Short mmCIF file of C-alpha atoms in Angstrom, two decimals:
data_model
loop_
_atom_site.label_atom_id
_atom_site.label_comp_id
_atom_site.label_asym_id
_atom_site.label_seq_id
_atom_site.Cartn_x
_atom_site.Cartn_y
_atom_site.Cartn_z
CA UNK A 1 0.00 0.00 0.00
CA UNK A 2 1.44 3.34 -1.10
CA UNK A 3 0.34 5.44 1.87
CA UNK A 4 1.97 8.55 0.43
CA UNK A 5 -0.34 8.50 -2.58
CA UNK A 6 -3.40 7.78 -0.41
CA UNK A 7 -2.44 10.68 1.85
CA UNK A 8 -1.95 13.01 -1.13
CA UNK A 9 -5.40 12.26 -2.60
CA UNK A 10 -7.03 12.38 0.84
CA UNK A 11 -5.50 15.75 1.80
CA UNK A 12 -6.28 17.22 -1.62
CA UNK A 13 -9.96 16.32 -1.24
CA UNK A 14 -10.10 17.54 2.36
CA UNK A 15 -8.48 20.84 1.34
CA UNK A 16 -11.35 21.38 -1.12
CA UNK A 17 -13.76 21.14 1.81
CA UNK A 18 -11.96 23.83 3.80
CA UNK A 19 -12.04 26.10 0.74
CA UNK A 20 -15.81 25.70 0.43
CA UNK A 21 -16.93 25.63 4.06
CA UNK A 22 -20.10 27.60 3.32
CA UNK A 23 -21.28 25.07 0.77
CA UNK A 24 -19.81 21.91 2.31
CA UNK A 25 -20.66 22.45 5.98
CA UNK A 26 -22.77 25.54 6.67
CA UNK A 27 -25.49 24.84 4.08
CA UNK A 28 -26.39 21.28 5.17
CA UNK A 29 -26.20 22.24 8.86
CA UNK A 30 -28.54 25.20 8.37
CA UNK A 31 -30.93 23.12 6.25
CA UNK A 32 -31.13 20.39 8.88
CA UNK A 33 -31.50 22.96 11.66
CA UNK A 34 -34.64 24.25 9.93
CA UNK A 35 -36.12 20.75 10.22
CA UNK A 36 -35.33 20.79 13.94
CA UNK A 37 -37.00 24.19 14.34
CA UNK A 38 -40.14 23.34 12.35
CA UNK A 39 -40.67 19.66 13.11
CA UNK A 40 -38.80 19.39 16.39
CA UNK A 41 -39.67 22.55 18.29
CA UNK A 42 -42.82 23.90 16.65
CA UNK A 43 -44.79 20.88 15.42
CA UNK A 44 -43.04 18.32 17.64
CA UNK A 45 -44.28 19.96 20.83
CA UNK A 46 -47.87 19.27 19.72
CA UNK A 47 -47.29 15.66 18.64
CA UNK A 48 -47.73 12.59 20.80
CA UNK A 49 -44.73 10.50 21.76
CA UNK A 50 -43.72 7.63 19.47
CA UNK A 51 -42.55 4.48 21.27
CA UNK A 52 -42.01 6.57 24.39
CA UNK A 53 -39.81 9.09 22.55
CA UNK A 54 -40.83 12.70 21.96
CA UNK A 55 -41.50 13.48 18.32
CA UNK A 56 -38.72 16.05 18.11
CA UNK A 57 -36.17 13.54 19.40
CA UNK A 58 -37.65 10.72 17.29
CA UNK A 59 -36.86 12.41 13.98
CA UNK A 60 -33.22 13.28 14.82
CA UNK A 61 -31.68 9.96 13.63
CA UNK A 62 -33.62 10.11 10.37
CA UNK A 63 -32.59 13.69 9.64
CA UNK A 64 -28.95 12.91 10.37
CA UNK A 65 -29.21 9.87 8.11
CA UNK A 66 -30.66 12.05 5.34
CA UNK A 67 -27.69 14.39 5.56
CA UNK A 68 -25.22 11.49 5.74
CA UNK A 69 -26.55 9.81 2.61
CA UNK A 70 -26.78 13.01 0.61
CA UNK A 71 -23.36 14.32 1.60
CA UNK A 72 -21.56 10.97 1.27
CA UNK A 73 -22.88 10.51 -2.24
CA UNK A 74 -22.34 14.14 -3.29
CA UNK A 75 -18.82 14.44 -1.88
CA UNK A 76 -17.56 11.20 -3.40
CA UNK A 77 -19.26 11.68 -6.77
CA UNK A 78 -18.03 15.26 -7.19
CA UNK A 79 -14.54 14.31 -5.99
CA UNK A 80 -14.00 11.72 -8.74
CA UNK A 81 -16.07 13.51 -11.40
CA UNK A 82 -13.94 16.67 -11.41
CA UNK A 83 -10.73 14.83 -12.45
CA UNK A 84 -12.77 13.24 -15.27
CA UNK A 85 -14.20 16.60 -16.27
CA UNK A 86 -10.82 18.36 -16.27
CA UNK A 87 -8.92 15.41 -17.79
CA UNK A 88 -6.56 14.97 -14.84
CA UNK A 89 -7.99 11.49 -14.19
CA UNK A 90 -5.51 10.15 -16.74
CA UNK A 91 -2.63 11.47 -14.68
CA UNK A 92 -4.02 9.65 -11.65
CA UNK A 93 -4.55 6.41 -13.58
CA UNK A 94 -1.05 6.52 -15.07
CA UNK A 95 0.63 7.28 -11.73
CA UNK A 96 2.42 4.41 -9.92
CA UNK A 97 -0.51 3.80 -7.58
CA UNK A 98 -3.04 1.01 -7.50
CA UNK A 99 -6.79 1.28 -7.94
CA UNK A 100 -7.20 0.38 -4.27
CA UNK A 101 -5.14 3.38 -3.22
CA UNK A 102 -7.14 5.69 -5.50
CA UNK A 103 -10.44 4.47 -4.07
CA UNK A 104 -9.23 4.63 -0.45
CA UNK A 105 -8.10 8.23 -0.95
CA UNK A 106 -11.31 9.51 -2.54
CA UNK A 107 -13.77 7.41 -0.53
CA UNK A 108 -11.89 8.01 2.72
CA UNK A 109 -12.04 11.78 2.27
CA UNK A 110 -15.75 11.74 1.38
CA UNK A 111 -16.58 9.52 4.35
CA UNK A 112 -14.56 11.71 6.72
CA UNK A 113 -16.45 14.83 5.60
CA UNK A 114 -19.78 13.07 6.13
CA UNK A 115 -18.87 11.78 9.60
CA UNK A 116 -17.69 15.23 10.72
CA UNK A 117 -20.84 16.80 9.32
CA UNK A 118 -23.02 14.21 11.06
CA UNK A 119 -21.35 14.94 14.40
CA UNK A 120 -21.78 18.70 13.90
CA UNK A 121 -25.49 18.22 13.23
CA UNK A 122 -25.75 15.96 16.27
CA UNK A 123 -24.30 18.74 18.44
CA UNK A 124 -26.49 21.34 16.74
CA UNK A 125 -29.62 19.30 17.57
CA UNK A 126 -28.97 19.80 21.29
CA UNK A 127 -29.92 23.48 20.89
CA UNK A 128 -33.40 22.57 19.64
CA UNK A 129 -34.40 19.15 21.01
CA UNK A 130 -33.63 17.05 24.07
CA UNK A 131 -32.48 13.57 23.13
CA UNK A 132 -30.37 10.71 24.46
CA UNK A 133 -27.94 8.18 23.01
CA UNK A 134 -28.27 4.80 24.71
CA UNK A 135 -25.64 3.05 22.59
CA UNK A 136 -22.98 5.63 21.62
CA UNK A 137 -20.53 3.07 20.22
CA UNK A 138 -23.24 1.61 17.99
CA UNK A 139 -24.29 5.12 17.00
CA UNK A 140 -20.78 6.09 15.92
CA UNK A 141 -20.28 2.74 14.18
CA UNK A 142 -23.47 3.22 12.15
CA UNK A 143 -22.37 6.76 11.37
CA UNK A 144 -19.00 5.62 10.01
CA UNK A 145 -20.31 2.50 8.24
CA UNK A 146 -23.10 4.41 6.48
CA UNK A 147 -20.73 7.17 5.42
CA UNK A 148 -18.24 4.71 3.94
CA UNK A 149 -20.94 2.64 2.25
CA UNK A 150 -22.60 5.53 0.46
CA UNK A 151 -19.29 7.19 -0.36
CA UNK A 152 -18.63 4.07 -2.44
CA UNK A 153 -22.00 4.61 -4.13
CA UNK A 154 -21.08 8.24 -4.75
CA UNK A 155 -17.80 7.12 -6.31
CA UNK A 156 -19.74 4.87 -8.70
CA UNK A 157 -22.09 7.73 -9.59
CA UNK A 158 -19.15 10.06 -10.22
CA UNK A 159 -17.67 7.57 -12.69
CA UNK A 160 -21.04 6.97 -14.36
CA UNK A 161 -22.06 10.62 -14.71
CA UNK A 162 -21.12 12.46 -17.89
CA UNK A 163 -22.57 15.80 -16.80
CA UNK A 164 -23.09 17.83 -13.65
CA UNK A 165 -26.85 17.30 -13.77
CA UNK A 166 -26.39 13.53 -13.54
CA UNK A 167 -24.51 13.94 -10.27
CA UNK A 168 -27.76 15.15 -8.69
CA UNK A 169 -30.17 12.61 -10.17
CA UNK A 170 -29.58 9.83 -7.64
CA UNK A 171 -29.31 12.00 -4.46
CA UNK A 172 -32.26 14.25 -5.28
CA UNK A 173 -34.66 11.99 -7.18
CA UNK A 174 -33.98 8.62 -5.57
CA UNK A 175 -32.25 8.89 -2.19
CA UNK A 176 -34.23 11.85 -0.82
CA UNK A 177 -37.68 10.31 -1.50
CA UNK A 178 -36.51 6.97 -0.07
CA UNK A 179 -35.36 8.69 3.14
CA UNK A 180 -38.59 10.64 3.55
CA UNK A 181 -40.62 7.46 2.97
CA UNK A 182 -38.27 5.33 5.07
CA UNK A 183 -39.53 6.16 8.54
CA UNK A 184 -37.70 9.43 9.10
CA UNK A 185 -40.78 11.29 10.33
CA UNK A 186 -42.87 8.34 11.52
CA UNK A 187 -42.72 4.75 12.71
CA UNK A 188 -43.80 2.23 10.10
CA UNK A 189 -45.94 0.60 12.81
CA UNK A 190 -48.26 3.57 12.34
CA UNK A 191 -49.04 2.47 8.77
CA UNK A 192 -51.69 -0.04 7.66
CA UNK A 193 -50.35 -3.59 7.34
CA UNK A 194 -50.25 -3.45 3.53
CA UNK A 195 -48.17 -0.27 3.48
CA UNK A 196 -45.90 -1.65 6.18
CA UNK A 197 -44.98 -4.47 3.81
CA UNK A 198 -44.44 -2.01 0.96
CA UNK A 199 -42.28 0.22 3.16
CA UNK A 200 -40.04 -2.71 4.09
CA UNK A 201 -39.01 -2.87 0.42
CA UNK A 202 -37.38 0.52 0.94
CA UNK A 203 -33.69 -0.14 1.77
CA UNK A 204 -33.34 3.14 3.67
CA UNK A 205 -35.81 1.86 6.30
CA UNK A 206 -33.14 -0.49 7.62
CA UNK A 207 -30.55 2.28 7.85
CA UNK A 208 -32.83 4.71 9.67
CA UNK A 209 -34.21 2.00 11.96
CA UNK A 210 -30.77 0.76 13.00
CA UNK A 211 -29.50 4.27 13.59
CA UNK A 212 -32.57 5.15 15.68
CA UNK A 213 -32.07 2.01 17.77
CA UNK A 214 -28.60 3.24 18.74
CA UNK A 215 -30.23 6.38 20.15
CA UNK A 216 -33.33 5.12 21.96
CA UNK A 217 -33.27 1.32 21.88
CA UNK A 218 -36.42 1.24 19.70
CA UNK A 219 -36.59 0.32 16.02
CA UNK A 220 -38.98 -0.77 13.30
CA UNK A 221 -36.60 -3.56 12.22
CA UNK A 222 -34.39 -5.81 14.35
CA UNK A 223 -30.91 -4.36 14.80
CA UNK A 224 -29.29 -7.50 13.36
CA UNK A 225 -31.28 -7.11 10.15
CA UNK A 226 -30.37 -3.41 9.91
CA UNK A 227 -26.68 -4.18 10.40
CA UNK A 228 -26.78 -7.01 7.88
CA UNK A 229 -28.48 -4.83 5.27
CA UNK A 230 -25.91 -2.07 5.76
CA UNK A 231 -23.02 -4.49 5.24
CA UNK A 232 -24.88 -5.90 2.25
CA UNK A 233 -25.01 -2.45 0.65
CA UNK A 234 -21.30 -2.01 1.37
CA UNK A 235 -20.43 -5.30 -0.36
CA UNK A 236 -22.63 -4.38 -3.34
CA UNK A 237 -21.09 -0.95 -3.86
CA UNK A 238 -17.53 -2.21 -3.35
CA UNK A 239 -18.27 -4.86 -5.97
CA UNK A 240 -19.44 -2.16 -8.40
CA UNK A 241 -16.24 -0.17 -7.86
CA UNK A 242 -14.16 -3.32 -8.43
CA UNK A 243 -16.05 -4.01 -11.68
CA UNK A 244 -15.49 -0.43 -12.88
CA UNK A 245 -11.73 -0.66 -12.51
CA UNK A 246 -11.62 -4.21 -13.87
CA UNK A 247 -13.46 -3.23 -17.06
CA UNK A 248 -12.28 0.38 -17.30
CA UNK A 249 -15.90 1.52 -17.55
CA UNK A 250 -15.88 5.23 -18.48
CA UNK A 251 -12.29 5.50 -17.30
CA UNK A 252 -10.35 4.43 -20.37
CA UNK A 253 -12.46 6.20 -22.95
#
């Protein structure tokens, strides 16, 4: 493993974050804070508790998960798309570094940004809603695992996209609706039995449910199933990245 090359890619991507703090950090934090104000403080105070948890506290894991997924995908996809767009990807591919080192550098930087952002939002939530974390180690593990998993997906999207508009298709038109319909603002036990079954087809349900369990010890899906699904997504996305480099898909043309 050429750690020098990994470090160079990683630091280059992290430096881009510090140059765009308003867009990379401030914007998602402010956007999520508005959810806390509207749904947590204003509407949440008039809602009944869900599974013994106040409504404002109940939605915190889902909102953090929304930000994690969006930022992990966006950071990783933009990070690898820009070298393609500018043509510098060929310099990276011809350098004496392996594909593993390239992926670790880009995915590692994207995941780090997402984890830091998730922790900032977690701290920000304390100003609006009272909440607890019953399993902090599990919470942090889910935070890191989800960030890494969807940074791999973002890497795949960045390779696949041939225009800036395509970078936003998956996060905005697929991931966001899945998060909103995945139990972020409600428990799926509140739905009729038919729609409960339909909702369980939504993969984001397992991510939100597992993350919420780490906070309050309550979940819509067993924690083992949530963990297994998260690792399953990780294996799937890693496999896609491996296939891309094996075939040279949109890298060698």
